[in-house]
XYZ file of C-alpha atoms in Angstrom:
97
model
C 115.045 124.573 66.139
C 112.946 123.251 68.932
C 114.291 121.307 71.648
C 111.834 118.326 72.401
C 110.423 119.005 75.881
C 109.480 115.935 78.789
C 106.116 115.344 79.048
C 104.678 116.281 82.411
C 102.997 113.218 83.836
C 100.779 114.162 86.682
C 100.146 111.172 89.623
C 97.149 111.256 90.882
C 94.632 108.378 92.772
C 95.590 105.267 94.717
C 99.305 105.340 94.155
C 99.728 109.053 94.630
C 98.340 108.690 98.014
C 100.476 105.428 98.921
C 103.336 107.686 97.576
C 102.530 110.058 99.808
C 102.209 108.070 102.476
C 105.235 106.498 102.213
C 107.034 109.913 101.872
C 104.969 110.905 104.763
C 106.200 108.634 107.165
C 109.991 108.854 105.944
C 110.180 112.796 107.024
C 108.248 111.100 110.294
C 111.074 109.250 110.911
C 114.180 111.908 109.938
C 115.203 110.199 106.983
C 116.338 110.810 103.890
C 115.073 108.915 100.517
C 119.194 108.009 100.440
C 118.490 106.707 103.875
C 115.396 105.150 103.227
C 117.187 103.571 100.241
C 120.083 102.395 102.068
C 117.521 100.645 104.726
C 115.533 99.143 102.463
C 117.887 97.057 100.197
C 116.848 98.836 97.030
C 118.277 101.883 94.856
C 117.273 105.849 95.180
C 115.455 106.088 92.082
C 112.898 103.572 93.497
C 112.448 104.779 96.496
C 111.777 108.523 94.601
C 109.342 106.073 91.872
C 107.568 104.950 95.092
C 107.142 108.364 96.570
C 106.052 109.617 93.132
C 103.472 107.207 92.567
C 104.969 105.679 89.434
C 103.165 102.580 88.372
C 106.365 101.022 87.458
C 107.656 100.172 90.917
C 106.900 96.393 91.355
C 105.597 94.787 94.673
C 108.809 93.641 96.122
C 110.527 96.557 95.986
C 107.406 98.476 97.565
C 106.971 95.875 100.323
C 110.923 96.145 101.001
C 110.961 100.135 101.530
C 107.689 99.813 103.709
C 109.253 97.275 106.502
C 111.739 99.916 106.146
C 109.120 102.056 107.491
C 107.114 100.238 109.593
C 104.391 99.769 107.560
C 102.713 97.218 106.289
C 100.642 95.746 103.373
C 97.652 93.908 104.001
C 94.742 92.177 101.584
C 90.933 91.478 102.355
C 87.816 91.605 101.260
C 86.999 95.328 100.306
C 83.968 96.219 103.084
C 85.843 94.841 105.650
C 88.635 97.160 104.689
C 87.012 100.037 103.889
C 85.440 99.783 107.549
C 89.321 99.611 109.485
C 90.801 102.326 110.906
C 93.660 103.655 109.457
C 94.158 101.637 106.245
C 94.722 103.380 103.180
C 92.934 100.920 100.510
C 94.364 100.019 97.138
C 92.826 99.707 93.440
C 90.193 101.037 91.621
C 86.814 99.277 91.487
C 86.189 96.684 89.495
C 83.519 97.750 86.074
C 80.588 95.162 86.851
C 80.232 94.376 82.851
C-alpha cells in the first residue's frame, strides 16, 4: 500500500525574494521567527509562510512582520522604482493584450 506523499512546491520569483529578504534581515537582527512572531502581532506559521514565499500570506500580516523589521513597503510608478536604490520591486509585468 502506498502512502500518499506531499507535493513539493518550489517558491520561486517575486515572493521568494521578499521571503528572503525578510528572513534575511531577521538573522540581521538575532532573531528568531518565534521572536519575529512575537514582535509582530501575528502567529509562527506566518511568519515561516512569509519567509517561504507562500502566496497565501495576506498584506496585513506582511506589512505587520516588516515594521517588525524595519522595513518598509512602498508603491510607485514602475521606472521610477526600478531606478531607486535598494528597493526590491514587486509583481510580474503586466501582458500588454
Amino acid at each position: 500500500m502506498s502512502v500518499p506523499r506531499r507535493r513539493a512546491v518550489r517558491r520561486s520569483g517575486n515572493l521568494a525574494a521578499a521571503g528572503e529578504l525578510v528572513r534575511e534581515r531577521r538573522l540581521q537582527l538575532g532573531l528568531t521567527q518565534a521572536d519575529l512572531a512575537d514582535l509582530s502581532g501575528v502567529g509562527l506559521s506566518s511568519v515561516r509562510a512569509l519567509e517561504a514565499g507562500k502566496e497565501s500570506v495576506g498584506l496585513s500580516l506582511a506589512l505587520d512582520v516588516l515594521a517588525a523589521l524595519g522595513l518598509g513597503l512602498g508603491l510607485g510608478p514602475r521606472p521610477a522604482l526600478l531606478r531607486a536604490p535598494d528597493v526590491l520591486l514587486l509583481g510580474q509585468a503586466r501582458d500588454p493584450r
